[in-house]
Coordinates of C-alpha atoms in Angstrom, one line a residue:
M5 CA 45.5 -104.4 -60.1
N6 CA 44.6 -102.6 -57.0
Y7 CA 44.0 -104.1 -53.6
E8 CA 39.9 -104.4 -53.8
Q9 CA 40.4 -106.3 -57.4
S10 CA 43.0 -108.8 -56.1
F11 CA 41.0 -109.6 -52.9
K12 CA 38.1 -110.0 -55.4
L13 CA 39.8 -112.0 -57.8
W14 CA 40.9 -114.4 -54.8
Q15 CA 37.5 -114.6 -53.4
S16 CA 36.3 -116.0 -56.7
D17 CA 38.9 -118.5 -57.6
G18 CA 41.6 -119.0 -54.8
E19 CA 43.1 -122.2 -56.0
A20 CA 43.9 -119.9 -59.3
F21 CA 44.8 -116.7 -57.9
W22 CA 47.7 -118.9 -55.7
S23 CA 48.7 -121.1 -58.9
D24 CA 49.2 -117.7 -60.9
A25 CA 51.4 -116.0 -57.9
A26 CA 53.3 -119.8 -57.7
K27 CA 54.1 -119.2 -61.7
A28 CA 56.7 -116.7 -60.6
L29 CA 59.3 -119.3 -59.1
Q30 CA 61.2 -121.9 -60.8
W31 CA 59.6 -125.2 -60.3
D32 CA 61.8 -128.0 -60.9
K33 CA 58.5 -130.1 -61.6
P34 CA 55.2 -127.9 -62.0
F35 CA 52.5 -128.7 -59.6
K36 CA 49.3 -129.8 -61.3
T37 CA 47.3 -129.8 -58.0
A38 CA 46.8 -126.4 -55.9
W39 CA 45.4 -127.4 -52.6
Q40 CA 45.0 -131.0 -50.6
Q41 CA 43.7 -131.4 -47.6
A42 CA 46.2 -133.2 -44.8
P43 CA 44.7 -135.2 -41.7
S44 CA 46.0 -133.1 -39.7
G45 CA 43.2 -130.7 -40.5
G46 CA 45.3 -128.3 -42.3
G47 CA 46.4 -128.8 -45.8
H48 CA 49.2 -128.0 -48.7
W49 CA 49.7 -126.0 -51.5
F50 CA 50.8 -127.3 -54.5
P51 CA 51.3 -131.1 -53.6
D52 CA 52.4 -132.5 -56.6
G53 CA 55.2 -130.1 -57.4
E54 CA 58.8 -130.0 -56.7
L55 CA 61.6 -127.0 -56.1
N56 CA 64.0 -125.6 -53.7
L57 CA 63.7 -122.6 -51.8
C58 CA 67.6 -121.6 -51.8
Y59 CA 68.0 -122.2 -55.5
N60 CA 64.9 -119.5 -55.8
A61 CA 66.2 -117.2 -53.3
V62 CA 70.2 -117.3 -54.5
D63 CA 71.3 -119.5 -57.6
R64 CA 68.2 -118.2 -59.3
H65 CA 69.5 -114.7 -59.4
V66 CA 73.1 -115.6 -60.3
D67 CA 72.0 -117.6 -63.3
E68 CA 69.7 -115.2 -64.4
G69 CA 73.0 -112.3 -64.4
R70 CA 72.3 -110.5 -61.1
G71 CA 75.2 -112.5 -59.6
E72 CA 77.0 -109.3 -59.0
Q73 CA 74.0 -107.4 -56.8
I74 CA 74.8 -107.1 -53.2
A75 CA 72.3 -109.5 -51.5
L76 CA 73.2 -109.0 -47.7
I77 CA 74.5 -106.0 -46.1
Y78 CA 75.8 -107.3 -42.4
D79 CA 76.0 -104.5 -40.0
S80 CA 77.0 -104.7 -36.3
P81 CA 78.0 -101.7 -33.9
V82 CA 77.8 -104.0 -31.2
S83 CA 81.2 -105.7 -32.8
N84 CA 82.2 -102.4 -34.9
T85 CA 81.9 -104.7 -38.1
K86 CA 80.5 -104.1 -41.3
A87 CA 80.2 -106.6 -44.3
Q88 CA 78.5 -107.2 -47.7
Y89 CA 77.6 -110.0 -50.1
S90 CA 76.7 -110.3 -53.7
F91 CA 74.0 -113.0 -55.0
A92 CA 77.5 -114.8 -56.0
D93 CA 79.1 -114.6 -52.8
V94 CA 76.0 -115.9 -50.9
Q95 CA 76.0 -118.8 -53.8
S96 CA 79.5 -119.6 -53.0
E97 CA 79.3 -119.7 -48.9
V98 CA 76.1 -121.7 -48.9
A99 CA 77.3 -124.2 -51.4
K100 CA 80.4 -124.9 -49.9
L101 CA 78.4 -124.8 -46.2
A102 CA 76.0 -127.4 -47.4
G103 CA 78.8 -129.7 -48.9
A104 CA 80.6 -129.2 -45.4
M105 CA 77.1 -130.6 -43.9
Q106 CA 76.9 -133.1 -46.3
S107 CA 80.5 -134.6 -45.4
M108 CA 78.5 -135.4 -41.9
G109 CA 76.2 -136.9 -43.1
I110 CA 73.3 -134.6 -43.4
V111 CA 70.7 -135.6 -45.9
Q112 CA 67.2 -134.4 -47.0
G113 CA 64.8 -134.8 -43.8
D114 CA 67.6 -134.7 -41.1
R115 CA 67.0 -131.9 -38.5
V116 CA 69.4 -129.2 -38.0
V117 CA 69.3 -126.5 -34.7
I118 CA 70.7 -123.5 -35.4
Y119 CA 71.7 -121.8 -31.8
M120 CA 73.8 -118.5 -33.5
P121 CA 74.2 -114.8 -33.0
M122 CA 72.9 -112.5 -35.7
I123 CA 75.5 -112.6 -37.9
P124 CA 75.8 -113.9 -41.7
Q125 CA 77.0 -117.6 -41.1
A126 CA 73.4 -117.5 -39.4
S127 CA 71.3 -116.9 -42.7
F128 CA 73.9 -119.1 -44.5
A129 CA 73.5 -122.2 -42.4
M130 CA 69.4 -121.9 -43.0
L131 CA 70.0 -121.6 -46.9
A132 CA 72.5 -124.4 -46.7
C133 CA 69.7 -126.7 -44.9
A134 CA 67.0 -125.4 -47.6
R135 CA 69.7 -126.4 -50.3
L136 CA 70.1 -130.1 -48.9
G137 CA 66.4 -130.3 -48.0
A138 CA 67.3 -130.8 -44.0
I139 CA 64.7 -129.5 -42.1
H140 CA 66.4 -126.5 -39.7
S141 CA 65.2 -125.2 -36.3
V142 CA 66.3 -121.8 -35.2
V143 CA 66.7 -121.0 -31.8
F144 CA 66.9 -117.5 -30.5
G145 CA 71.0 -116.9 -29.8
G146 CA 71.7 -116.9 -26.2
F147 CA 68.3 -118.9 -24.9
S148 CA 68.9 -120.6 -21.6
S149 CA 70.5 -124.0 -21.8
L150 CA 66.9 -125.6 -20.2
E151 CA 64.8 -123.8 -23.0
L152 CA 67.8 -125.2 -26.0
A153 CA 67.6 -128.8 -24.7
K154 CA 63.7 -128.7 -25.0
R155 CA 63.9 -127.9 -28.4
I156 CA 66.7 -130.5 -29.1
D157 CA 64.7 -133.2 -27.3
D158 CA 61.6 -132.2 -29.7
A159 CA 63.5 -132.2 -32.6
Q160 CA 66.2 -134.2 -32.4
P161 CA 68.4 -132.7 -34.5
K162 CA 71.3 -134.7 -36.0
L163 CA 73.6 -131.7 -36.6
V164 CA 73.7 -128.0 -34.1
M165 CA 75.1 -125.0 -35.3
S166 CA 76.5 -122.6 -33.2
A167 CA 79.0 -119.8 -32.5
S168 CA 81.4 -119.4 -29.9
H169 CA 79.9 -116.3 -28.6
G170 CA 77.3 -113.6 -29.0
I171 CA 77.4 -109.8 -28.4
E172 CA 75.2 -107.7 -26.5
P173 CA 75.3 -104.3 -25.7
G174 CA 78.6 -104.0 -23.1
R175 CA 79.1 -108.1 -22.9
L176 CA 80.0 -111.0 -24.3
V177 CA 77.6 -114.2 -24.1
E178 CA 79.2 -116.9 -24.3
Y179 CA 76.9 -119.8 -26.4
K180 CA 79.3 -122.8 -26.4
P181 CA 79.2 -123.5 -22.9
L182 CA 75.4 -123.2 -23.2
L183 CA 75.4 -125.3 -25.6
D184 CA 77.6 -127.9 -24.0
E185 CA 75.3 -127.8 -21.0
A186 CA 72.0 -128.3 -23.2
L187 CA 73.6 -131.4 -24.8
A188 CA 74.2 -132.8 -21.4
Q189 CA 70.9 -132.2 -20.1
A190 CA 68.8 -133.6 -23.5
A191 CA 68.2 -136.7 -23.8
H192 CA 68.4 -136.8 -27.3
Q193 CA 71.9 -137.5 -28.4
V194 CA 73.7 -135.1 -31.1
D195 CA 76.8 -136.7 -32.8
N196 CA 77.8 -133.5 -34.5
C197 CA 78.3 -129.8 -33.9
L198 CA 79.6 -127.1 -36.3
I199 CA 81.1 -124.2 -34.6
W200 CA 81.7 -120.4 -35.8
Q201 CA 84.5 -119.3 -33.9
R202 CA 84.0 -115.1 -33.5
P203 CA 87.2 -113.1 -33.1
G204 CA 87.6 -112.0 -29.5
C205 CA 86.3 -115.1 -27.7
E206 CA 87.2 -118.4 -29.4
L207 CA 85.9 -121.3 -27.2
T208 CA 87.5 -124.9 -26.9
L209 CA 85.9 -127.4 -29.2
Q210 CA 85.0 -130.8 -27.7
A211 CA 86.9 -133.5 -29.8
G212 CA 84.9 -135.8 -31.5
R213 CA 81.8 -133.9 -31.6
D214 CA 82.7 -130.6 -32.3
R215 CA 84.4 -129.2 -35.5
D216 CA 85.7 -126.0 -36.6
W217 CA 83.4 -123.9 -38.9
A218 CA 85.7 -122.2 -41.3
S219 CA 88.0 -125.3 -41.5
A220 CA 85.6 -127.3 -42.5
V221 CA 83.8 -125.6 -45.2
E222 CA 87.7 -125.1 -46.3
V223 CA 87.8 -128.5 -47.3
S224 CA 84.5 -129.1 -48.7
A225 CA 83.2 -129.3 -52.2
P226 CA 80.3 -126.8 -53.6
V227 CA 77.1 -129.0 -53.3
G228 CA 74.2 -128.2 -55.6
C229 CA 70.2 -128.2 -54.8
V230 CA 68.2 -131.0 -54.1
S231 CA 64.6 -130.7 -55.4
L232 CA 62.1 -131.4 -53.0
P233 CA 58.3 -131.7 -52.5
S234 CA 56.4 -128.6 -52.2
T235 CA 55.1 -130.3 -48.7
H236 CA 58.6 -130.6 -47.4
P237 CA 59.3 -129.1 -44.2
L238 CA 61.2 -126.2 -44.6
Y239 CA 61.7 -125.5 -40.8
I240 CA 60.3 -126.0 -37.4
L241 CA 60.3 -122.7 -35.3
Y242 CA 58.8 -123.1 -31.6
T243 CA 56.8 -120.3 -31.0
S244 CA 58.0 -117.8 -28.4
G245 CA 55.0 -118.2 -26.2
T246 CA 54.6 -115.7 -23.3
T247 CA 53.4 -118.8 -21.4
G248 CA 56.6 -120.7 -21.0
I249 CA 55.4 -123.5 -23.6
S250 CA 56.0 -123.6 -26.8
K251 CA 55.1 -125.6 -30.0
G252 CA 56.8 -126.4 -33.1
V253 CA 55.4 -124.5 -35.8
V254 CA 56.5 -126.5 -39.4
R255 CA 56.3 -124.5 -42.6
D256 CA 56.5 -126.4 -46.0
T257 CA 58.6 -125.1 -48.7
G258 CA 56.4 -124.2 -52.0
G259 CA 53.5 -122.9 -50.2
Y260 CA 55.5 -120.5 -47.7
A261 CA 57.9 -119.5 -51.1
T262 CA 54.9 -118.5 -52.9
A263 CA 53.5 -116.3 -50.3
L264 CA 56.9 -114.3 -49.5
H265 CA 57.8 -113.4 -53.0
W266 CA 54.1 -112.4 -53.6
S267 CA 54.0 -110.4 -50.5
M268 CA 57.3 -108.3 -50.9
E269 CA 55.9 -106.3 -53.7
A270 CA 52.0 -106.6 -53.3
I271 CA 52.7 -105.6 -49.3
Y272 CA 55.8 -103.6 -49.3
G273 CA 56.0 -102.0 -52.2
A274 CA 59.6 -103.7 -52.9
R275 CA 61.0 -104.8 -55.4
Q276 CA 64.2 -106.3 -57.4
G277 CA 67.5 -104.2 -56.3
D278 CA 65.7 -102.4 -53.6
V279 CA 67.1 -102.3 -50.0
F280 CA 65.3 -104.1 -47.6
W281 CA 65.4 -104.1 -43.8
A282 CA 63.3 -106.2 -41.0
A283 CA 64.8 -105.0 -38.0
S284 CA 64.2 -108.4 -36.0
D285 CA 65.9 -111.5 -35.1
I286 CA 66.3 -114.7 -37.2
G287 CA 65.2 -116.3 -34.0
W288 CA 62.0 -115.3 -34.7
V289 CA 59.4 -115.5 -37.8
V290 CA 60.2 -112.2 -38.9
G291 CA 63.9 -113.1 -39.3
H292 CA 63.1 -115.9 -41.1
S293 CA 60.5 -114.5 -43.7
Y294 CA 61.4 -111.0 -44.0
I295 CA 65.7 -111.2 -43.2
V296 CA 66.6 -114.6 -45.2
Y297 CA 63.7 -115.7 -47.5
G298 CA 61.5 -113.0 -48.2
P299 CA 64.0 -110.1 -49.5
L300 CA 66.2 -112.8 -51.3
L301 CA 63.4 -114.6 -53.1
A302 CA 62.2 -111.0 -54.5
G303 CA 65.9 -109.9 -55.3
C304 CA 65.6 -107.3 -53.0
T305 CA 69.0 -106.4 -50.9
T306 CA 68.7 -107.7 -46.8
V307 CA 69.8 -105.9 -44.0
M308 CA 71.3 -108.2 -41.1
Y309 CA 71.7 -105.6 -38.2
E310 CA 73.4 -107.1 -35.1
G311 CA 72.6 -103.9 -32.8
K312 CA 70.1 -102.3 -31.0
P313 CA 67.3 -99.1 -31.5
V314 CA 69.0 -97.2 -28.7
G315 CA 72.6 -98.1 -27.1
T316 CA 74.3 -99.0 -30.1
P317 CA 75.5 -95.8 -30.0
D318 CA 72.1 -93.7 -29.2
A319 CA 68.8 -93.2 -30.2
G320 CA 69.8 -92.5 -33.9
A321 CA 71.2 -96.0 -34.9
F322 CA 68.4 -96.6 -36.7
W323 CA 68.5 -93.4 -38.8
R324 CA 72.2 -94.1 -39.1
V325 CA 71.3 -97.7 -41.1
I326 CA 68.8 -96.2 -43.5
E327 CA 71.4 -93.4 -44.5
E328 CA 74.1 -95.4 -44.9
Y329 CA 72.2 -98.3 -47.0
R330 CA 69.8 -96.4 -48.7
V331 CA 67.1 -98.5 -47.2
K332 CA 63.4 -98.1 -48.9
V333 CA 61.5 -100.1 -46.4
L334 CA 61.6 -100.6 -42.8
F335 CA 59.8 -103.3 -40.8
T336 CA 60.2 -103.5 -37.2
A337 CA 58.4 -104.0 -33.8
P338 CA 56.6 -101.2 -32.1
T339 CA 58.6 -101.9 -29.4
A340 CA 61.9 -99.9 -31.1
F341 CA 60.1 -97.2 -31.9
R342 CA 58.9 -97.0 -28.3
A343 CA 62.4 -97.1 -27.4
I344 CA 63.7 -94.5 -29.7
K345 CA 60.6 -92.1 -28.3
K346 CA 61.3 -92.6 -24.8
E347 CA 65.2 -91.5 -25.4
D348 CA 64.7 -88.8 -27.9
P349 CA 61.1 -87.6 -27.8
R350 CA 62.0 -84.9 -30.1
A351 CA 63.9 -87.2 -32.6
E352 CA 66.7 -84.5 -32.5
L353 CA 69.3 -86.9 -33.3
L354 CA 67.2 -87.9 -36.9
E355 CA 68.0 -83.9 -38.1
Q356 CA 72.0 -85.7 -38.6
Y357 CA 70.7 -87.9 -41.6
N358 CA 69.3 -88.0 -44.9
L359 CA 66.5 -90.3 -45.1
S360 CA 65.5 -88.7 -48.6
H361 CA 65.4 -92.2 -50.1
F362 CA 63.5 -94.0 -47.1
E363 CA 59.8 -94.4 -48.3
A364 CA 58.1 -96.6 -45.8
L365 CA 58.1 -98.0 -42.2
F366 CA 56.0 -101.5 -41.1
L367 CA 55.1 -102.3 -37.7
A368 CA 54.4 -105.4 -36.3
G369 CA 55.0 -107.9 -33.4
E370 CA 52.7 -106.5 -31.0
R371 CA 50.0 -103.8 -31.6
G372 CA 50.8 -100.5 -32.8
D373 CA 49.5 -97.8 -30.5
P374 CA 48.0 -94.7 -32.4
D375 CA 50.5 -92.5 -30.3
T376 CA 53.5 -94.5 -31.3
L377 CA 52.6 -94.3 -34.8
R378 CA 51.3 -91.0 -35.0
W379 CA 54.8 -89.8 -33.3
A380 CA 56.8 -91.9 -35.9
N381 CA 54.7 -90.9 -39.2
K382 CA 55.4 -87.0 -37.4
I383 CA 59.4 -87.2 -37.5
L384 CA 59.9 -89.3 -40.5
D385 CA 57.2 -87.8 -42.8
R386 CA 56.3 -91.3 -44.4
V387 CA 54.0 -93.6 -44.5
V388 CA 53.7 -95.8 -41.4
I389 CA 51.4 -99.1 -41.5
D390 CA 50.6 -101.1 -38.4
H391 CA 50.0 -104.6 -40.1
W392 CA 49.1 -108.1 -38.1
W393 CA 50.3 -111.7 -38.4
Q394 CA 51.8 -114.3 -36.5
T395 CA 54.0 -117.2 -35.9
E396 CA 51.9 -120.0 -37.1
L397 CA 50.7 -117.8 -40.3
G398 CA 54.4 -117.0 -41.6
W399 CA 53.2 -113.9 -43.2
P400 CA 51.0 -111.0 -42.9
A401 CA 47.2 -111.9 -42.8
V402 CA 46.0 -108.0 -42.3
A403 CA 48.1 -105.3 -43.7
N404 CA 47.7 -102.0 -45.8
F405 CA 49.5 -102.5 -49.6
R406 CA 51.9 -100.6 -50.9
G407 CA 52.0 -102.5 -54.1
L408 CA 48.3 -102.6 -54.6
G409 CA 47.8 -98.9 -54.1
L410 CA 47.9 -97.9 -50.3
L411 CA 44.5 -97.6 -48.6
P412 CA 43.4 -95.1 -46.0
V413 CA 45.5 -95.3 -43.2
E414 CA 43.5 -95.9 -39.8
Y415 CA 46.1 -95.7 -36.7
G416 CA 45.0 -98.4 -34.5
S417 CA 44.1 -100.7 -37.3
A418 CA 46.0 -103.3 -38.8
G419 CA 44.7 -102.9 -42.2
K420 CA 42.4 -105.2 -44.0
P421 CA 42.6 -108.8 -44.5
V422 CA 45.3 -109.9 -47.1
P423 CA 44.3 -112.1 -50.3
G424 CA 44.4 -115.5 -49.1
F425 CA 43.3 -115.1 -45.4
D426 CA 39.0 -114.9 -45.0
V427 CA 39.2 -113.2 -41.3
V428 CA 36.0 -112.8 -39.2
I429 CA 35.2 -111.9 -36.1
L430 CA 33.3 -114.5 -33.7
D431 CA 30.8 -114.9 -30.5
E432 CA 31.3 -117.9 -28.3
Q433 CA 28.5 -119.7 -30.3
H434 CA 30.6 -119.4 -33.6
N435 CA 28.3 -116.7 -35.1
E436 CA 29.9 -114.0 -37.2
L437 CA 29.8 -110.4 -35.8
P438 CA 28.4 -107.4 -37.4
L439 CA 31.0 -104.6 -37.8
G440 CA 32.0 -102.6 -34.7
E441 CA 31.3 -106.0 -32.5
G442 CA 34.2 -107.5 -30.5
G443 CA 34.8 -110.8 -30.3
D444 CA 37.2 -113.8 -31.5
I445 CA 39.5 -113.1 -34.8
A446 CA 39.3 -116.3 -36.7
I447 CA 40.1 -117.2 -40.5
R448 CA 37.9 -119.6 -42.0
L449 CA 39.9 -122.5 -43.5
P450 CA 41.8 -123.3 -45.8
L451 CA 44.8 -120.5 -44.7
A452 CA 46.4 -119.2 -47.2
P453 CA 49.9 -120.6 -48.7
G454 CA 52.8 -120.0 -46.2
S455 CA 50.5 -120.6 -43.1
F456 CA 51.6 -123.8 -41.1
P457 CA 49.8 -127.5 -42.1
T458 CA 50.6 -128.7 -38.4
L459 CA 52.7 -129.0 -35.6
W460 CA 55.8 -130.9 -35.4
N461 CA 54.7 -134.6 -34.6
N462 CA 51.7 -133.0 -33.0
D463 CA 48.3 -133.0 -35.0
E464 CA 46.7 -133.3 -32.4
G465 CA 47.8 -130.6 -30.4
F466 CA 47.4 -128.4 -33.6
R467 CA 43.8 -129.1 -33.9
K468 CA 42.9 -128.6 -30.0
S469 CA 45.2 -125.4 -29.9
Y470 CA 43.9 -123.8 -33.1
L471 CA 41.0 -125.5 -34.5
D472 CA 38.6 -126.7 -32.3
A473 CA 37.5 -123.4 -30.8
H474 CA 35.4 -123.1 -33.8
P475 CA 35.1 -125.6 -36.2
G476 CA 35.9 -124.7 -39.7
F477 CA 38.4 -121.6 -38.5
Y478 CA 41.6 -121.3 -37.5
N479 CA 41.4 -119.2 -33.8
T480 CA 44.0 -116.6 -33.7
G481 CA 43.5 -115.9 -30.1
D482 CA 43.1 -112.5 -30.4
Y483 CA 40.4 -110.3 -29.7
G484 CA 39.1 -107.4 -32.0
H485 CA 36.5 -106.0 -34.3
F486 CA 36.1 -104.4 -37.3
D487 CA 34.9 -100.7 -38.5
Q488 CA 32.4 -100.0 -40.9
H489 CA 35.0 -99.8 -43.4
G490 CA 36.4 -103.2 -43.1
N491 CA 39.4 -102.4 -41.2
L492 CA 40.5 -105.2 -38.5
Y493 CA 41.5 -103.7 -34.8
V494 CA 43.6 -106.2 -32.8
M495 CA 42.8 -105.0 -29.3
S496 CA 44.3 -107.7 -27.2
R497 CA 44.9 -111.6 -26.8
T498 CA 41.6 -113.2 -25.7
D499 CA 42.7 -114.1 -22.5
D500 CA 43.3 -109.9 -21.9
I501 CA 39.6 -109.4 -22.2
I502 CA 38.4 -108.3 -18.7
N503 CA 35.3 -108.4 -17.2
V504 CA 35.0 -105.5 -14.7
A505 CA 31.5 -105.1 -12.6
G506 CA 29.8 -107.1 -15.9
H507 CA 31.6 -104.9 -18.5
R508 CA 34.0 -106.9 -21.1
L509 CA 36.9 -104.6 -21.7
S510 CA 40.1 -104.8 -23.8
T511 CA 43.0 -104.4 -22.1
G512 CA 44.5 -102.7 -25.8
A513 CA 41.6 -100.1 -25.5
I514 CA 42.5 -99.1 -22.3
E515 CA 46.4 -99.1 -22.8
E516 CA 45.5 -97.0 -25.9
A517 CA 44.2 -94.4 -23.8
V518 CA 47.0 -94.5 -20.9
G519 CA 49.5 -94.3 -24.0
E520 CA 48.0 -90.9 -24.6
A521 CA 48.7 -89.2 -21.4
D522 CA 51.6 -87.0 -21.2
D523 CA 55.0 -88.3 -20.2
V524 CA 53.8 -92.2 -21.0
A525 CA 56.4 -93.5 -23.4
E526 CA 55.4 -97.0 -22.9
C527 CA 52.7 -99.2 -20.7
A528 CA 51.0 -102.4 -20.2
V529 CA 47.3 -102.7 -18.8
I530 CA 46.5 -106.3 -17.1
G531 CA 43.5 -107.3 -15.3
V532 CA 44.1 -108.4 -11.6
A533 CA 41.1 -110.3 -9.3
D534 CA 39.1 -107.5 -7.5
P535 CA 37.2 -109.6 -4.8
L536 CA 33.8 -106.6 -5.6
K537 CA 34.4 -106.1 -9.2
G538 CA 35.7 -109.6 -10.1
T539 CA 38.7 -108.2 -12.2
V540 CA 40.1 -104.6 -12.3
P541 CA 42.4 -103.1 -14.6
I542 CA 46.2 -102.2 -13.3
A543 CA 48.4 -100.0 -15.5
L544 CA 52.2 -100.3 -15.4
V545 CA 53.8 -97.5 -17.3
V546 CA 57.3 -96.4 -18.2
A547 CA 58.1 -92.4 -18.3
Y548 CA 60.1 -90.3 -21.1
S549 CA 63.6 -90.5 -20.0
E550 CA 63.2 -86.9 -18.9
F551 CA 60.2 -86.9 -17.1
K552 CA 60.7 -85.2 -13.5
G553 CA 57.6 -85.7 -12.0
S554 CA 56.3 -87.9 -9.2
E555 CA 55.3 -91.2 -9.7
Q556 CA 51.5 -89.5 -8.1
D557 CA 51.4 -87.0 -10.8
L558 CA 52.1 -89.7 -13.7
S559 CA 49.1 -92.0 -12.1
A560 CA 46.9 -89.0 -12.0
A561 CA 47.5 -88.0 -15.4
V562 CA 47.1 -91.2 -16.2
I563 CA 43.8 -92.1 -14.8
K564 CA 42.4 -88.9 -16.2
M565 CA 43.3 -89.5 -19.5
V566 CA 41.8 -93.1 -19.2
R567 CA 38.2 -91.4 -17.8
E568 CA 38.2 -89.2 -20.9
K569 CA 38.9 -91.9 -23.5
I570 CA 37.2 -94.7 -22.0
G571 CA 34.9 -93.7 -19.1
A572 CA 34.6 -94.4 -15.4
V573 CA 33.6 -98.0 -16.5
A574 CA 37.3 -98.6 -16.8
S575 CA 37.7 -98.1 -13.1
L576 CA 41.5 -98.0 -13.6
K577 CA 42.6 -96.7 -10.1
T578 CA 46.1 -98.1 -9.9
V579 CA 48.9 -97.2 -11.9
I580 CA 52.6 -98.3 -11.2
Q581 CA 55.6 -96.3 -12.8
V582 CA 58.5 -99.0 -13.4
S583 CA 61.6 -98.6 -15.2
R584 CA 61.0 -100.8 -17.9
L585 CA 58.4 -103.7 -18.8
P586 CA 59.0 -107.2 -19.0
K587 CA 59.4 -108.8 -22.4
T588 CA 59.9 -111.7 -24.9
R589 CA 63.1 -111.1 -26.9
S590 CA 60.5 -110.7 -29.6
G591 CA 59.6 -107.3 -27.8
K592 CA 56.1 -109.0 -26.9
I593 CA 55.0 -107.7 -23.2
L594 CA 54.2 -110.5 -20.7
R595 CA 50.9 -109.4 -19.1
A596 CA 49.9 -113.0 -18.5
T597 CA 53.2 -113.5 -16.4
M598 CA 52.3 -110.3 -14.7
R599 CA 48.5 -110.7 -14.0
K600 CA 50.0 -114.3 -12.4
I601 CA 52.4 -112.4 -9.9
A602 CA 49.4 -109.8 -9.1
D603 CA 47.2 -112.6 -8.4
G604 CA 49.6 -114.8 -6.4
E605 CA 49.2 -117.2 -9.0
S606 CA 52.9 -119.8 -9.5
Y607 CA 54.1 -119.1 -12.8
T608 CA 57.0 -120.3 -15.4
V609 CA 59.3 -117.7 -16.0
P610 CA 59.1 -117.8 -19.8
G611 CA 62.6 -118.8 -21.3
T612 CA 62.1 -115.9 -23.8
I613 CA 62.4 -113.2 -21.6
D614 CA 64.5 -110.3 -22.3
D615 CA 65.7 -109.6 -18.5
P616 CA 64.5 -111.7 -15.7
A617 CA 65.3 -109.3 -13.2
I618 CA 62.4 -106.7 -14.1
L619 CA 60.0 -109.6 -12.8
D620 CA 61.2 -108.9 -9.0
E621 CA 61.0 -105.4 -9.6
I622 CA 57.2 -105.7 -10.8
A623 CA 56.6 -108.4 -7.8
A624 CA 58.1 -105.6 -5.4
S625 CA 55.5 -103.5 -6.7
F626 CA 52.9 -105.2 -6.3
K627 CA 53.8 -106.3 -2.8
R628 CA 53.8 -102.6 -1.7
L629 CA 50.1 -102.6 -3.3
G630 CA 49.4 -105.2 -0.6
R631 CA 48.7 -107.9 -3.6

């Protein structure tokens, strides 16, 4: 079945489409109802069915005779550590860890916060929670104590699972002191912590509260999988946010498992036994969906990489992993490839590696600029696919389809709507706009399986944030348009649409032009207040490492390119060269924060920022301009 046939089949009967997809899973109690509206305004898929996601991701493969297949590859250049775990190994580790958790009083419905680096034990913790029916909330390892405390107070966990430390290039990040401070700040009292002591920096445990992970597992008996309602929350994931405000996205069990299992082959073309690598972090939705749950549900081998695209040790790090483990599909953020391109623009390091078995590169997390996609396609000579989704949606809503017959790739476009997502472009009066016209990207309700039914303990916030803007639709908060072939172009967040002397312009479109200028490795365009034109764009650019010219030379080239591609209407007159752009740790550029700095507004430094010091450089640049 090709994409057009699949999409039409879903359009004709969405409930039957997803019911058929759900049959690929092992259900303890088969469902009879496909969809049920919820009071939140969202809803639940397969509400009367029961299953266990851990069983479907791990135990099922053992029971079906594939226990010796490698399930998880761990590669950590920052700790010089490698390990491989079969499905039988993962089953043993997870069952005994679940036993240790059960001995600490963890039962179905309890919340567990996981605050860990990218090590196998982190994925075991997630799967152990799923095994017991505990609701996990993974917090990116190394987040500040304040951000961790906020999440502890909201989720109110019975247990926190953590590690002694994480490793960044050139330094250790001690997690235990950060955790101790967060627990002291939080109003909610946590009685138990389970701590994995990593070699090289073992920290003192607090008597009566902290238990040594390895010791607790060693003395615990393995436990089986708990049969759970399809509607049971699997996890709470707090949005990384670029405004400093996080929301607790809830994910259910049955719909999520169905969507991920279907997507692995239909979208990514990954099948049982293939090696699939999502170069992300378990702290983000990509890590949940495509490091831990999706690949294992599909019987793939998943790669967990504790390193960077550059600097561990060089810009050939990704190529080394792809060759060594015979990776078939890589999924990462455009930011990673921009970093590689900046350090090795001619891809000279790639020549050292054999990537003959590698088939496809998928990018998501931020808009894939055409220049980066073309560069990746040129050096890899492989299909490069940008696709679009959000933490709230849980898996791709717009994509290309390796398992349903690839569609023509249009660089700059995220592809076409995935079956299950009725994507439309709306104006401010909720009218659907014709092809080519830009507006709010919205999705007609109900959302596909795997999408969030609500926010944690916040139905009102769910409706206000996502449903009220366009009644009957989920408002994505993104701005874009469809071309005449039905390809969606996601240009920017809606609050990044700027009005320049009466002309509505997308900063994403301007960025696309800026990125085509010679010597620009990475860029961001923001709209700042202007007394004459209302708003004017400013471009912040990072040059290639080999660039030797002046800021004036770079500025002139960028302005010339924007005039050629967009026209004088863009009014881009200010270009600032910076050493790097401020980003969240998932790679999203903090445009809203930079805009507030430029306009002299108060702002909150997001707890998700990768390096707060860069904001000082940005502020100094704006001050130099008299802003």
